[in-house]
Tab-separated table of C-alpha atoms in Angstrom:
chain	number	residue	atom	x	y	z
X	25	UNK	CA	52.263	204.105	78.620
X	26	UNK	CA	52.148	203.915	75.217
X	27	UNK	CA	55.265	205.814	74.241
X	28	UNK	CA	57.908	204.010	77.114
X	29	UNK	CA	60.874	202.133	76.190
X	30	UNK	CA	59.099	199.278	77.509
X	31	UNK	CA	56.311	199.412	75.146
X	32	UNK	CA	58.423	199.718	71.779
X	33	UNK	CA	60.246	196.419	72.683
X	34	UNK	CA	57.086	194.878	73.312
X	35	UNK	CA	55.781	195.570	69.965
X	36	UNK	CA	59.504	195.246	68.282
X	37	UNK	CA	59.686	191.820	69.954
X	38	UNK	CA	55.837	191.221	68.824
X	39	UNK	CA	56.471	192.161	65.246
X	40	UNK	CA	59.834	189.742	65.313
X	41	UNK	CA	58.071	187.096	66.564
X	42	UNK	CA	55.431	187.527	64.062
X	43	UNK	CA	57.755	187.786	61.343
X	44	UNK	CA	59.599	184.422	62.269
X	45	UNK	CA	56.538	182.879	62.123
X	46	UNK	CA	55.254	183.957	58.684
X	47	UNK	CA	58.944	183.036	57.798
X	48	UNK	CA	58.088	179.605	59.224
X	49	UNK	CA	55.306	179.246	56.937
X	50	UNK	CA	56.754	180.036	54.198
X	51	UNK	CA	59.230	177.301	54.358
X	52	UNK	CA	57.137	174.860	55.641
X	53	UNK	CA	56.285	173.317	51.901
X	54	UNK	CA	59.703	172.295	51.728
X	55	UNK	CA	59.780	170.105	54.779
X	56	UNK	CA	55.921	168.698	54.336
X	57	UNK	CA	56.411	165.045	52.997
X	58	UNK	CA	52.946	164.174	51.916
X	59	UNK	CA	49.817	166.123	50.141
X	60	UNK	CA	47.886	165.436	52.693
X	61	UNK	CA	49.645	167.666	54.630
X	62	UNK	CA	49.844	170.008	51.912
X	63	UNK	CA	46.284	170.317	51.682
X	64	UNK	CA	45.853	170.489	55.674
X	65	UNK	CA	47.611	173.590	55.348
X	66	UNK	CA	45.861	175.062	52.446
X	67	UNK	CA	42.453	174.513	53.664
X	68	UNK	CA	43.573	176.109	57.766
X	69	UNK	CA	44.786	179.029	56.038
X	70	UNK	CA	41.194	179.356	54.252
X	71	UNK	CA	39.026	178.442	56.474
X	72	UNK	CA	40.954	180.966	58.804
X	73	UNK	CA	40.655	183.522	56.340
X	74	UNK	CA	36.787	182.676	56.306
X	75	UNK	CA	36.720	183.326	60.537
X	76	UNK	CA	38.081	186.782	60.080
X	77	UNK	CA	35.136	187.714	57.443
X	78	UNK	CA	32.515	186.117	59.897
X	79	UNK	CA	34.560	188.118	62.797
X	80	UNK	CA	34.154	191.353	60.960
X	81	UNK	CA	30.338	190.858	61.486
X	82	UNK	CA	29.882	188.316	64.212
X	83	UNK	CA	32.496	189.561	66.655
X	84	UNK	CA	32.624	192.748	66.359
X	85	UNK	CA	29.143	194.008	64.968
X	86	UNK	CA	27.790	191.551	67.468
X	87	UNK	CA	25.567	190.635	64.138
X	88	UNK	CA	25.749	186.760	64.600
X	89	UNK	CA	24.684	184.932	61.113
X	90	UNK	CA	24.113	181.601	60.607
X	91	UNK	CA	24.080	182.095	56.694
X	92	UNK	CA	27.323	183.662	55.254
X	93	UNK	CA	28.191	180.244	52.969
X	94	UNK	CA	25.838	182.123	50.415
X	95	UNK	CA	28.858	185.017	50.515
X	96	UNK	CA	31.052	182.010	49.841
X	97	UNK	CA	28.776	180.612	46.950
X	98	UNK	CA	28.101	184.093	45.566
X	99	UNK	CA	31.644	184.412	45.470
X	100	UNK	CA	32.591	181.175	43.658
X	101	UNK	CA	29.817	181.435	40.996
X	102	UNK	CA	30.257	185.474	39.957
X	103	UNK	CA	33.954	184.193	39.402
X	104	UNK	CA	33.369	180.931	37.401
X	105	UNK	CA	30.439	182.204	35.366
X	106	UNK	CA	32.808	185.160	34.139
X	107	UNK	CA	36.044	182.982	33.394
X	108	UNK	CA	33.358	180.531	31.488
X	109	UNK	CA	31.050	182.772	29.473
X	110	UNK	CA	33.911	185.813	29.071
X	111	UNK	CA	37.238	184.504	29.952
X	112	UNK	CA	37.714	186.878	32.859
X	113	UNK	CA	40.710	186.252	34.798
X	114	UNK	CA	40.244	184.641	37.994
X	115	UNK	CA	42.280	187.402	39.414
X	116	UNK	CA	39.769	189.927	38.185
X	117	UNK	CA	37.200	187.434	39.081
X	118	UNK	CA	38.123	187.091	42.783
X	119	UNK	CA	37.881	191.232	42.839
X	120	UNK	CA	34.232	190.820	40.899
X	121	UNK	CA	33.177	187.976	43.532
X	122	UNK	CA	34.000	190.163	46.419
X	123	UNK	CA	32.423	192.908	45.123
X	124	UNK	CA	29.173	190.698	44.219
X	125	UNK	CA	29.180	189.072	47.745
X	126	UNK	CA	30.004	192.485	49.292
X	127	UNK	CA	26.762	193.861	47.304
X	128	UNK	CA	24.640	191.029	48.045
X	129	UNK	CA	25.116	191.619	52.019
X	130	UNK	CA	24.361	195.327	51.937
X	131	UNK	CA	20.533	194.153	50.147
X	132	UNK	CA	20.114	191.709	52.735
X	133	UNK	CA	20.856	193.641	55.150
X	134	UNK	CA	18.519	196.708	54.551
X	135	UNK	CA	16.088	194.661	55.898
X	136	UNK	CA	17.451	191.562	58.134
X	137	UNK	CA	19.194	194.707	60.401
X	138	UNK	CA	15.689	195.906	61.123
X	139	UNK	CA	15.668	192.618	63.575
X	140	UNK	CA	18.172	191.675	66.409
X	141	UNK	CA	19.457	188.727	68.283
X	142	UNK	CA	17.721	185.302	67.530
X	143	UNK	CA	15.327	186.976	64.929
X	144	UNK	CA	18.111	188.404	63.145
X	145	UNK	CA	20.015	184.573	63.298
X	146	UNK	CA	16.915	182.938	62.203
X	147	UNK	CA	16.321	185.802	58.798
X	148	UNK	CA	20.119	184.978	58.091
X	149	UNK	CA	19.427	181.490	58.432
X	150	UNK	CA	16.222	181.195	55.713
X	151	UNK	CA	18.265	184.118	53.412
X	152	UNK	CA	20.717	181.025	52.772
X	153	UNK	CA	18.314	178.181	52.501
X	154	UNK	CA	16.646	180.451	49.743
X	155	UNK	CA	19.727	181.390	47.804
X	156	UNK	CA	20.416	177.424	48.092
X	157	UNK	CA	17.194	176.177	46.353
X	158	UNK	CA	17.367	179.597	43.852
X	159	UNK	CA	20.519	178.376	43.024
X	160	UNK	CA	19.963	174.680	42.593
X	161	UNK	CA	17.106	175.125	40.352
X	162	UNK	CA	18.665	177.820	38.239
X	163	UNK	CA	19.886	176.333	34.792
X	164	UNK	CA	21.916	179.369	33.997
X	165	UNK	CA	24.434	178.412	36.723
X	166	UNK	CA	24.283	174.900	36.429
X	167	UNK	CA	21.351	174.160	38.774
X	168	UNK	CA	22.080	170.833	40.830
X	169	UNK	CA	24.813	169.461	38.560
X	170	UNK	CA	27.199	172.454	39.324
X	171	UNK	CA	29.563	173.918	37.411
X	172	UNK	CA	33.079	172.711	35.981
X	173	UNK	CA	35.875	175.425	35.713
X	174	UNK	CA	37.271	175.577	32.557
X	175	UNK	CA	41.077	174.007	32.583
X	176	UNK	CA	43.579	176.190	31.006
X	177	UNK	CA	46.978	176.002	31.393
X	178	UNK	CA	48.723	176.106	34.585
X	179	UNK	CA	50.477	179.497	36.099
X	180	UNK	CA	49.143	182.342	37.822
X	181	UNK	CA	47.673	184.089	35.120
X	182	UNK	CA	44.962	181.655	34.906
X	183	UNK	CA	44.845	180.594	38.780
X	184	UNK	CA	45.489	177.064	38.174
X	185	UNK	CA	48.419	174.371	38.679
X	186	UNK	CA	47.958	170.979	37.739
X	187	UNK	CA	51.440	169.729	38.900
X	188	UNK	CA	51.886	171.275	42.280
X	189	UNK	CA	49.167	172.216	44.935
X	190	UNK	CA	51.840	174.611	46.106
X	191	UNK	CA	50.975	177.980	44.853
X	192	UNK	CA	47.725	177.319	45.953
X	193	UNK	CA	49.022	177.130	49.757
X	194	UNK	CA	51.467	180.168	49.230
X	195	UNK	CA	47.768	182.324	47.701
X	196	UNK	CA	45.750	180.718	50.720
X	197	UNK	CA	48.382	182.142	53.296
X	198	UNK	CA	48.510	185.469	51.585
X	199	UNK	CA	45.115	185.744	51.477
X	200	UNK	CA	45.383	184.928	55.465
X	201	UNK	CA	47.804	187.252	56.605
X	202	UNK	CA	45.895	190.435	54.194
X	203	UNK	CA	42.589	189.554	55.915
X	204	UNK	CA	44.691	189.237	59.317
X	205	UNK	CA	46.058	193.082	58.523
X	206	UNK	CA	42.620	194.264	57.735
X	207	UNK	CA	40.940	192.694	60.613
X	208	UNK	CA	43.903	193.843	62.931
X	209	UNK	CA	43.563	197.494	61.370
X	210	UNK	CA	40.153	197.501	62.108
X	211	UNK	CA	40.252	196.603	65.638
X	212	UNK	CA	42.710	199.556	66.295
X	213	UNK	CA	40.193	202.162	64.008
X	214	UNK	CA	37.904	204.328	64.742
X	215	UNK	CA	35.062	201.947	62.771
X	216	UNK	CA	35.950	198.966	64.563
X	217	UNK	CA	35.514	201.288	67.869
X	218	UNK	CA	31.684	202.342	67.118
X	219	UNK	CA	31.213	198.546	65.675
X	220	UNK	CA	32.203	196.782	69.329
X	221	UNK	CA	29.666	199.478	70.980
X	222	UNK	CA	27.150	198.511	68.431
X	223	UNK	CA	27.846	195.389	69.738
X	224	UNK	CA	27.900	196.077	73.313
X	225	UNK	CA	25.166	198.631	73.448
X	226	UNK	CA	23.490	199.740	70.130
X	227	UNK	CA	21.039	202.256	71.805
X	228	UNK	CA	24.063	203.972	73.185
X	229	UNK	CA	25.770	204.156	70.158
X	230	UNK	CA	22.609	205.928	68.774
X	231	UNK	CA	22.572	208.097	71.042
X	232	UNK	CA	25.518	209.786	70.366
X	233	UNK	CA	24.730	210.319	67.203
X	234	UNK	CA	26.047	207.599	65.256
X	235	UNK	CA	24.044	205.272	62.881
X	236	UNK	CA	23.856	201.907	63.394
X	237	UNK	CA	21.831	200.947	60.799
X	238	UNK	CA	24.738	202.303	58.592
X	239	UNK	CA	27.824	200.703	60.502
X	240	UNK	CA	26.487	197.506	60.490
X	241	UNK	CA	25.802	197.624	56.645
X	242	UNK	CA	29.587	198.552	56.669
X	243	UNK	CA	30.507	195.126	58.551
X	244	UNK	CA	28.047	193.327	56.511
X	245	UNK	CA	29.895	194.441	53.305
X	246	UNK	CA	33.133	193.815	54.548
X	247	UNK	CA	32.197	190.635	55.853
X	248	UNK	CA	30.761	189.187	52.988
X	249	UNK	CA	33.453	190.679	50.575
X	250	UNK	CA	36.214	188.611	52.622
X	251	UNK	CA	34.121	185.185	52.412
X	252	UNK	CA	33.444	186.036	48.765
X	253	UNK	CA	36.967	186.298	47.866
X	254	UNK	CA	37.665	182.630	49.889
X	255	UNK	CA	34.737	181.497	47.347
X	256	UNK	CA	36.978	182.136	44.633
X	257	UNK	CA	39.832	180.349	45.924
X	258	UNK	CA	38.009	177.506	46.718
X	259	UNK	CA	36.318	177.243	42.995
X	260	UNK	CA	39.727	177.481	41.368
X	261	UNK	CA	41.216	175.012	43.782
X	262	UNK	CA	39.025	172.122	43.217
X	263	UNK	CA	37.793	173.414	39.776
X	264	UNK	CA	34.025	172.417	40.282
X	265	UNK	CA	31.323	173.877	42.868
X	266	UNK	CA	27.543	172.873	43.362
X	267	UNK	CA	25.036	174.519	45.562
X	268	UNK	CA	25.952	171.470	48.412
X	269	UNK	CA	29.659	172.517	48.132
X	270	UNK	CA	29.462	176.248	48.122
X	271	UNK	CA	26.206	177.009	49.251
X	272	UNK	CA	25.177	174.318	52.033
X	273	UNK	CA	23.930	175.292	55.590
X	274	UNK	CA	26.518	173.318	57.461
X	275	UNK	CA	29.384	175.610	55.659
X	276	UNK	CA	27.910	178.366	57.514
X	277	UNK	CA	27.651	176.847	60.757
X	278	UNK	CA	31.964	175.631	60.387
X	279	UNK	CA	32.450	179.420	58.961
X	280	UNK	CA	30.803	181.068	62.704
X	281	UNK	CA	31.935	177.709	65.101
X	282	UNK	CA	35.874	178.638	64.021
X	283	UNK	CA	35.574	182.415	65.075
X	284	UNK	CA	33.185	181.707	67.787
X	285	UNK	CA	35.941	178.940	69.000
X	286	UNK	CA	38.693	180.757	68.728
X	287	UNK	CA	37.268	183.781	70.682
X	288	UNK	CA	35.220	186.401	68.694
X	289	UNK	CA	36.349	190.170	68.401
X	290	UNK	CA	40.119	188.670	68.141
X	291	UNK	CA	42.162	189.006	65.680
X	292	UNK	CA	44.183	185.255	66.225
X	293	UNK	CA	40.432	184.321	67.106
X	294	UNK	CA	39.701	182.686	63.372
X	295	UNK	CA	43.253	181.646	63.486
X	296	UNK	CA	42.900	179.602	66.607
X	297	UNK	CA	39.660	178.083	65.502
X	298	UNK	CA	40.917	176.819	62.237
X	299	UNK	CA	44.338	175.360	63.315
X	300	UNK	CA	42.344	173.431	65.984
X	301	UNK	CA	38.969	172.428	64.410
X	302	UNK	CA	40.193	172.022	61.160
X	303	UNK	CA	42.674	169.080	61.699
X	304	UNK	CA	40.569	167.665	64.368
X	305	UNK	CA	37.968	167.439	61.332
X	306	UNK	CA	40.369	166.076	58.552
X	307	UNK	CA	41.998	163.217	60.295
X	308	UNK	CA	38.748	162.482	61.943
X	309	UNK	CA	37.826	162.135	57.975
X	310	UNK	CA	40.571	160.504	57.063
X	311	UNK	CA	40.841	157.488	59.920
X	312	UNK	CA	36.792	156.882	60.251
């Protein structure tokens, strides 16, 4: 039962294991000898972070999308294009990309939620082909030649540092374990109850009076706002995006294959998917 001894040292020894490892993780840049490694690190943590958005959606919506880079790319140019033309902090930026991305995924799902399995795959796939070429052939945002991020000097304020890639890792992990709260709230809430029986048995769900139409715009927005805020990272990270490096179909297949990997409708799902595909995937890059 849920109130027995038994139970509370379950979770107590649960929450103390979790805690050692975050505690791990947080030490770990003082042991890590190369940048390599540094940037292994960095890059799992995001791409995790990226599996719980697509989870939100894909695993427990039961929505599977083949086209949430554009949340990604949405994400990276709402926050560049405001540091650049306003000097928005990329702080306030990251909020604004999230929002955008969040925004975008409620208008394009109005009408891609009208359709369901492989039709509703197939509309996600051609929305992100189009925002691709829209975005490659609009000047305003630097069509095909991308955009550079303004340099300013290093600290948080302006979300960059030159010297050490460290912060970076240290933002990337707290942007994991937030999105690893939220998705692990979620699960135990009432929303992520009607979600999984959208996902099991959407008729059902609409029969007792419950919209799905409605719930899964709710996913969509969450989804998208968690891959929009990743965007942001990732444009003050390297300083530069393009339409091929924010934007490109095969970012949107790696986003789904790490949840789907790692188990979808988990919570250590995403995690799972990232600390095994992405290293597989970097050294493969780095000895071939």
């Amino acid at each position: 039962m849920a109130g027995t001894p038994q139970s509370w040292h379950g979770r107590a020894g649960g929450m103390a294991l979790l805690a050692v490892l975050v505690a791990g993780l947080v030490a770990l840049p003082l042991v890590m000898r190369t940048p390599f490694e540094l940037r292994l690190m960095t890059v799992i943590f995001l791409y995790a972070t990226l599996g719980h958005g697509w989870n939100v959606l894909g695993g427990f919506a039961g929505q599977t999308s083949i086209g949430h880079g554009m949340f990604f790319g949405i994400g990276a140019y709402t926050s560049t294009m405001l540091f650049m033309h306003f000097g928005i902090s990329p702080w306030i930026g990251m909020l604004a990309g999230a929002a955008a991305a969040a925004l975008c995924g409620v208008v394009i799902g109005l009408p891609c939620f009208r359709l369901r399995g492989h039709y509703f795959v197939i509309a996600t796939l051609v929305v992100a082909e189009v925002v691709y070429q829209l975005f490659a052939a609009w000047d305003l945002v630097g069509s095909a030649s991308g955009l550079s991020v303004p340099i300013r000097e290093a600290g948080f304020a302006n979300f960059q540092f030159h010297r050490s890639k460290v912060p970076y890792y240290y933002i990337a992990l707290a942007m994991l374990i937030a999105a690893t709260a939220l998705v692990w709230w979620l699960r135990q809430s009432r929303l992520g109850y009607i979600l999984r029986g959208i996902r099991d048995d959407e008729n059902a769900v609409a029969s007792l009076g419950f919209s799905p139409q409605r719930y899964k715009l709710i996913a969509m927005a969450i989804s998208a706002a968690i891959v929009g805020a990743c965007g942001v990272f990732y444009a003050q990270y390297v300083l530069f995006i393009d339409p091929p490096s924010v934007l490109a179909l095969g970012l949107s297949v790696v986003i789904s294959l790490i949840a789907i990997f790692g188990g979808v409708g988990t919570v250590a799902g995403p995690i799972v998917g990232a600390a095994v595909l992405v290293p597989i995937s970097e050294y493969s890059r780095v000895w071939f």
